[in-house]
Amino acid sequence: MDFHPTEEQAAAAGLASRILSDLATHERLAEAGSGSDAELWKALTTAGLTAAVEEVGLLGLVLLLEEQGRTTAQVPYAATCVYGILPVAAHGSPEQRARLLPALGTGEAVATGAFPARGRITAEGGRLTGTAPVVPWLRDATHVLVPDADRALWLVRTDAPGVRTSPVETTAPWSAGRLTLTAAEGERLGSEGAYEDTLAAARTAFAGLQAGVCAGSLARAVEYTSTREQFGRPLSTNQGVMLRAADAYMDTEAIRVTTYEAAWRIDQGLAAHEHALTAAWWASEAGKRVVHAGQHLHGGMGADLDHPVHRHFLWGRQLDAYLGCGSELLAELGASIAASHAFASSAEGEQA
């Protein structure tokens, strides 16, 4: 395994860091409320950072999402990439790729996904009916990637007949909405296995986003405890503070390394289902611990809803449950490992 970024990946991450640092400020994020920052989204797409995902791969996207997570920038970047660019590039027909990828790359089209599949949406003759209660960034989206009850993937335009969206407020300000389909026309994307591939990539990408959220929370806590004095010395010199920060750092690194491994394996075309689940589990369980620690290390300031660290807390808790909470992911991972061992034993028995 080689997690060292390529020259293109490092350049893209550096550019994203500069744009996000300049524009995703606390003041602008507060002004945006629960909506997206249109100016920031335009800056990212104009810089080519959305279209670049085709070139830098999932590992490159993870590096970019870490930068978004550090600033909790309110743009539909993760959703457009994992539910638009990546699945269309991997599973779309030549015609679909030629028609959809340029618009997604320039930001003219915005994608999101009604993931994971919960069996609430059915398809009959290319018409979809059902409801997805909460879809992130739905208010910004022009296209929604929808898995039906049989886990076939359909791309649905939000302005199509039979499609209704309504705003929903979530823990994090993700411009979410409720998607209701009534015999809405869908465009089939990919074939067998496309849903599983997309879900694994999405879990990996959002784990990368969580790594950035945690790193940003921890950085704020380190800065605060290093400058805030109590009894004539910085809070950071208190052993309890140092230990809590050290635990948060190790948790953040665990999220990062498991995410890098899953992304690298997916880019290399290797089996990565269990690795994506592992990364998602760390993002859920460890991520929750880190953002709680970030708030606690701010003392009374951490209880201030207007303080920047509170935004990391909200994002961390939203990502904790998105695409499966820790216990759900662990159960799925255990079932997958057990099935793999049963298959291996059966194969050995047949050979004998």
Coordinates of C-alpha atoms in Angstrom, one line a residue:
M1 CA 0.0 0.0 0.0
D2 CA 1.2 3.5 -0.8
F3 CA -0.7 6.4 0.7
H4 CA 1.7 9.0 -0.5
P5 CA -0.3 11.5 -2.6
T6 CA 0.6 11.9 -6.3
E7 CA 1.7 15.3 -7.5
E8 CA -1.8 15.9 -8.9
Q9 CA -3.5 14.9 -5.6
A10 CA -1.2 17.0 -3.5
A11 CA -1.7 20.0 -5.8
A12 CA -5.5 19.6 -5.8
A13 CA -5.5 19.4 -1.9
G14 CA -3.3 22.4 -1.6
L15 CA -5.5 24.5 -3.9
A16 CA -8.6 23.4 -2.0
S17 CA -7.0 24.3 1.3
R18 CA -6.2 27.8 0.1
I19 CA -9.7 28.4 -1.3
L20 CA -11.5 27.0 1.7
S21 CA -9.3 28.9 4.2
D22 CA -10.0 32.2 2.4
L23 CA -13.8 31.8 1.9
A24 CA -15.1 29.3 4.5
T25 CA -14.7 31.7 7.4
H26 CA -16.8 31.6 10.5
E27 CA -18.6 34.8 9.6
R28 CA -19.6 33.5 6.1
L29 CA -20.7 30.1 7.5
A30 CA -22.8 31.8 10.1
E31 CA -24.4 34.0 7.5
A32 CA -25.2 31.0 5.3
G33 CA -27.3 29.5 8.1
S34 CA -28.3 25.9 7.0
G35 CA -27.9 26.7 3.3
S36 CA -24.9 26.3 1.0
D37 CA -22.4 29.0 0.1
A38 CA -23.0 29.6 -3.6
E39 CA -19.9 31.8 -4.0
L40 CA -17.6 29.2 -2.4
W41 CA -19.2 26.4 -4.6
K42 CA -18.5 28.5 -7.7
A43 CA -14.9 29.1 -6.6
L44 CA -14.3 25.4 -6.1
T45 CA -15.9 24.4 -9.5
T46 CA -14.2 27.2 -11.4
A47 CA -10.8 26.1 -10.0
G48 CA -11.5 22.6 -11.5
L49 CA -11.6 20.8 -8.2
T50 CA -14.9 19.0 -8.9
A51 CA -13.8 17.8 -12.4
A52 CA -10.4 16.9 -11.0
V53 CA -12.0 14.0 -9.1
E54 CA -12.0 11.9 -12.3
E55 CA -8.2 12.2 -12.4
V56 CA -7.2 12.1 -8.7
G57 CA -9.4 9.1 -7.8
L58 CA -11.1 8.3 -4.5
L59 CA -7.9 8.7 -2.5
G60 CA -7.5 12.2 -4.0
L61 CA -11.1 13.0 -3.2
V62 CA -10.6 11.9 0.4
L63 CA -7.7 14.4 0.7
L64 CA -9.9 17.1 -0.7
L65 CA -12.8 16.2 1.6
E66 CA -10.4 16.4 4.6
E67 CA -9.8 20.0 3.7
Q68 CA -13.6 20.6 3.5
G69 CA -14.1 19.0 6.8
R70 CA -11.4 21.1 8.5
T71 CA -13.5 24.2 7.7
T72 CA -16.9 22.6 7.7
A73 CA -17.5 24.4 4.3
Q74 CA -21.2 24.3 3.4
V75 CA -21.0 23.2 -0.2
P76 CA -22.4 20.0 -1.9
Y77 CA -18.9 18.9 -2.8
A78 CA -18.9 15.4 -1.3
A79 CA -22.4 14.6 -2.5
T80 CA -21.8 15.7 -6.1
C81 CA -18.6 13.7 -6.3
V82 CA -19.7 10.4 -4.7
Y83 CA -23.3 10.3 -6.0
G84 CA -22.5 12.0 -9.4
I85 CA -19.0 12.1 -10.8
L86 CA -17.7 8.8 -9.5
P87 CA -20.7 6.5 -10.2
V88 CA -21.3 8.0 -13.6
A89 CA -17.6 7.7 -14.5
A90 CA -17.5 4.1 -13.2
H91 CA -20.9 2.7 -14.2
G92 CA -22.4 5.1 -16.8
S93 CA -22.7 4.4 -20.5
P94 CA -20.5 6.3 -22.9
E95 CA -23.5 8.6 -23.7
Q96 CA -24.2 9.2 -20.0
R97 CA -20.6 10.0 -19.3
A98 CA -20.4 12.5 -22.2
R99 CA -23.7 14.1 -21.2
L100 CA -23.4 14.3 -17.4
L101 CA -19.8 14.5 -16.4
P102 CA -19.0 18.0 -18.0
A103 CA -22.1 19.5 -16.3
L104 CA -21.2 17.9 -12.9
G105 CA -17.6 19.0 -13.3
T106 CA -18.4 22.7 -13.8
G107 CA -21.0 22.8 -11.1
E108 CA -23.8 23.4 -13.6
A109 CA -25.3 20.2 -12.3
V110 CA -25.3 19.2 -8.6
A111 CA -25.8 15.6 -7.5
T112 CA -26.8 13.9 -4.3
G113 CA -28.0 10.5 -3.3
A114 CA -30.9 8.9 -1.4
F115 CA -28.5 6.5 0.4
P116 CA -28.3 4.0 1.9
A117 CA -31.1 1.9 0.4
R118 CA -33.9 1.3 2.9
G119 CA -36.4 -0.4 0.6
R120 CA -38.8 2.6 0.6
I121 CA -38.6 3.3 -3.1
T122 CA -39.9 0.9 -5.8
A123 CA -39.3 0.9 -9.5
E124 CA -41.8 -0.3 -12.2
G125 CA -41.1 0.2 -15.9
G126 CA -38.5 2.9 -15.2
R127 CA -41.0 4.8 -12.9
L128 CA -40.1 5.3 -9.3
T129 CA -42.4 5.7 -6.3
G130 CA -41.6 6.2 -2.7
T131 CA -40.1 8.5 -0.2
A132 CA -36.6 9.2 1.1
P133 CA -37.1 11.1 4.4
V134 CA -33.7 12.9 4.5
V135 CA -31.4 13.5 1.6
P136 CA -28.4 15.7 2.2
W137 CA -27.9 18.7 -0.1
L138 CA -31.2 18.0 -1.8
R139 CA -32.1 21.7 -1.9
D140 CA -29.1 22.3 -4.1
A141 CA -29.4 19.2 -6.3
T142 CA -30.4 18.9 -9.9
H143 CA -30.0 15.1 -9.9
V144 CA -30.6 12.5 -7.2
L145 CA -29.1 9.0 -7.3
V146 CA -31.8 6.7 -6.1
P147 CA -31.5 3.0 -5.2
D148 CA -34.7 1.1 -5.5
A149 CA -35.9 -1.8 -3.3
D150 CA -33.8 -4.2 -5.5
R151 CA -30.7 -1.9 -5.2
A152 CA -30.7 -0.9 -8.8
L153 CA -29.5 2.6 -9.3
W154 CA -31.6 5.3 -10.9
L155 CA -30.7 8.9 -11.7
V156 CA -33.6 11.3 -11.2
R157 CA -33.9 14.9 -12.1
T158 CA -35.3 17.0 -9.3
D159 CA -37.3 19.1 -11.7
A160 CA -39.0 16.1 -13.4
P161 CA -42.7 15.4 -13.2
G162 CA -43.6 13.3 -10.1
V163 CA -40.6 14.6 -8.1
R164 CA -41.4 16.7 -5.0
T165 CA -38.8 18.0 -2.6
S166 CA -39.3 19.8 0.7
P167 CA -36.7 21.3 3.2
V168 CA -35.6 19.3 6.2
E169 CA -33.3 20.6 8.9
T170 CA -30.7 18.1 10.1
T171 CA -28.1 18.3 12.9
A172 CA -25.5 19.7 10.4
P173 CA -26.4 22.5 8.0
W174 CA -26.4 20.3 4.8
S175 CA -29.3 21.9 2.9
A176 CA -31.2 18.6 3.3
G177 CA -34.6 17.8 2.1
R178 CA -37.3 15.1 1.8
L179 CA -37.7 13.4 -1.5
T180 CA -41.1 12.2 -2.6
L181 CA -41.4 10.3 -5.9
T182 CA -44.7 9.5 -7.6
A183 CA -44.2 7.5 -10.8
A184 CA -41.2 9.7 -11.5
E185 CA -39.1 8.9 -14.5
G186 CA -35.6 7.5 -13.6
E187 CA -32.6 6.9 -15.8
R188 CA -30.9 3.6 -15.0
L189 CA -27.3 3.8 -14.1
G190 CA -25.0 0.8 -14.2
S191 CA -26.0 -2.8 -13.5
E192 CA -25.5 -5.4 -10.8
G193 CA -23.0 -4.3 -8.2
A194 CA -23.2 -0.6 -8.9
Y195 CA -25.1 0.1 -5.7
E196 CA -22.5 -1.8 -3.6
D197 CA -19.6 0.0 -5.3
T198 CA -21.2 3.4 -4.8
L199 CA -22.1 2.8 -1.2
A200 CA -18.5 1.6 -0.4
A201 CA -17.1 4.7 -2.1
A202 CA -19.6 7.0 -0.3
R203 CA -18.8 5.5 3.1
T204 CA -15.1 5.9 2.4
A205 CA -15.5 9.5 1.2
F206 CA -17.6 10.6 4.1
A207 CA -15.1 9.0 6.5
G208 CA -12.5 11.2 4.9
L209 CA -14.8 14.2 5.5
Q210 CA -15.1 13.1 9.1
A211 CA -11.3 12.9 9.5
G212 CA -11.2 16.6 8.4
V213 CA -14.0 17.6 10.8
C214 CA -12.1 15.9 13.6
A215 CA -8.8 17.4 12.7
G216 CA -10.4 20.9 12.6
S217 CA -12.1 20.4 15.9
L218 CA -8.8 19.2 17.5
A219 CA -6.8 22.1 16.0
R220 CA -9.3 24.6 17.5
A221 CA -9.0 22.9 20.9
V222 CA -5.2 22.9 20.8
E223 CA -5.2 26.6 19.9
Y224 CA -7.7 27.5 22.7
T225 CA -6.0 25.5 25.4
S226 CA -2.6 26.8 24.5
T227 CA -3.7 30.5 24.9
R228 CA -6.3 30.2 27.6
E229 CA -4.7 30.5 31.0
Q230 CA -5.9 29.3 34.4
F231 CA -4.1 29.7 37.7
G232 CA -1.3 31.5 35.8
R233 CA -0.5 28.9 33.2
P234 CA -2.0 27.6 29.9
L235 CA -4.7 25.0 30.1
S236 CA -2.7 22.8 27.7
T237 CA -0.1 22.2 30.5
N238 CA -2.7 20.4 32.5
Q239 CA -2.1 16.6 32.2
G240 CA -5.8 15.8 31.9
V241 CA -6.1 18.2 29.0
M242 CA -3.0 16.7 27.3
L243 CA -4.3 13.2 27.6
R244 CA -7.7 14.1 26.3
A245 CA -6.2 15.8 23.3
A246 CA -3.8 12.9 22.7
D247 CA -6.7 10.4 22.6
A248 CA -8.5 12.7 20.2
Y249 CA -5.4 12.8 18.0
M250 CA -5.1 9.0 17.9
D251 CA -8.8 8.6 17.1
T252 CA -8.4 11.1 14.2
E253 CA -5.4 9.3 12.9
A254 CA -7.3 5.9 13.1
I255 CA -10.1 7.4 11.0
R256 CA -7.6 8.8 8.5
V257 CA -5.5 5.6 8.0
T258 CA -8.4 3.2 7.6
T259 CA -10.0 5.7 5.2
Y260 CA -6.8 5.9 3.1
E261 CA -6.5 2.1 3.0
A262 CA -10.1 1.7 1.8
A263 CA -9.8 4.5 -0.8
W264 CA -6.5 3.1 -2.1
R265 CA -7.9 -0.4 -2.5
I266 CA -11.0 0.9 -4.4
D267 CA -8.7 2.9 -6.7
Q268 CA -6.6 -0.2 -7.3
G269 CA -9.7 -2.3 -8.1
L270 CA -9.2 -4.5 -5.1
A271 CA -11.8 -5.9 -2.8
A272 CA -12.7 -3.2 -0.3
H273 CA -16.2 -3.8 1.1
E274 CA -14.9 -4.7 4.6
H275 CA -12.3 -2.0 4.5
A276 CA -14.9 0.7 3.7
L277 CA -17.1 -0.6 6.5
T278 CA -14.0 -0.4 8.9
A279 CA -13.3 3.2 7.9
A280 CA -17.0 4.1 8.3
W281 CA -17.1 2.4 11.7
W282 CA -14.0 4.4 12.9
A283 CA -15.6 7.6 11.5
S284 CA -18.7 6.9 13.4
E285 CA -17.4 5.8 16.8
A286 CA -14.1 7.7 17.0
G287 CA -15.5 10.7 15.2
K288 CA -18.1 11.0 17.9
R289 CA -15.5 10.9 20.6
V290 CA -13.3 13.5 19.0
V291 CA -15.9 16.2 18.5
H292 CA -17.2 15.7 22.0
A293 CA -13.6 16.1 23.2
G294 CA -13.2 19.3 21.1
Q295 CA -16.2 20.8 22.8
H296 CA -15.2 19.7 26.3
L297 CA -11.7 21.1 25.9
H298 CA -13.2 24.5 25.2
G299 CA -14.8 24.5 28.7
G300 CA -17.6 26.9 29.0
M301 CA -16.9 28.3 25.5
G302 CA -17.7 24.9 24.1
A303 CA -21.3 25.4 25.2
D304 CA -21.7 28.5 23.1
L305 CA -23.8 27.6 20.1
D306 CA -22.2 30.4 18.1
H307 CA -18.6 29.3 18.7
P308 CA -16.8 27.8 15.7
V309 CA -16.1 24.5 17.5
H310 CA -19.8 23.9 17.8
R311 CA -20.1 23.6 14.0
H312 CA -17.5 20.7 14.1
F313 CA -19.6 19.1 16.8
L314 CA -22.8 19.2 14.7
W315 CA -21.0 17.9 11.6
G316 CA -19.3 15.1 13.6
R317 CA -22.6 13.9 15.1
Q318 CA -24.3 14.1 11.7
L319 CA -21.5 12.0 10.1
D320 CA -21.7 9.6 13.1
A321 CA -25.1 8.3 11.9
Y322 CA -25.0 9.0 8.1
L323 CA -24.7 5.8 6.0
G324 CA -25.0 3.7 9.2
C325 CA -24.2 4.3 12.8
G326 CA -21.4 2.4 14.6
S327 CA -23.4 -0.6 15.8
E328 CA -25.1 -1.0 12.5
L329 CA -21.8 -0.9 10.6
L330 CA -20.2 -3.3 13.1
A331 CA -23.1 -5.8 12.6
E332 CA -22.7 -5.5 8.8
L333 CA -19.0 -6.0 9.0
G334 CA -19.3 -9.0 11.2
A335 CA -21.8 -10.6 8.9
S336 CA -19.5 -9.9 5.9
I337 CA -16.5 -11.5 7.6
A338 CA -18.5 -14.5 8.7
A339 CA -19.8 -15.0 5.1
S340 CA -16.3 -14.7 3.7
H341 CA -15.0 -17.4 6.2
A342 CA -18.0 -19.7 5.4
F343 CA -17.3 -19.3 1.7
A344 CA -13.6 -20.0 2.1
S345 CA -14.3 -23.1 4.2
S346 CA -16.8 -24.4 1.6
A347 CA -14.2 -23.9 -1.1
E348 CA -11.5 -25.8 0.8
G349 CA -14.0 -28.6 1.4
E350 CA -14.7 -28.9 -2.3
Q351 CA -11.0 -29.0 -3.1
A352 CA -10.4 -31.7 -0.6

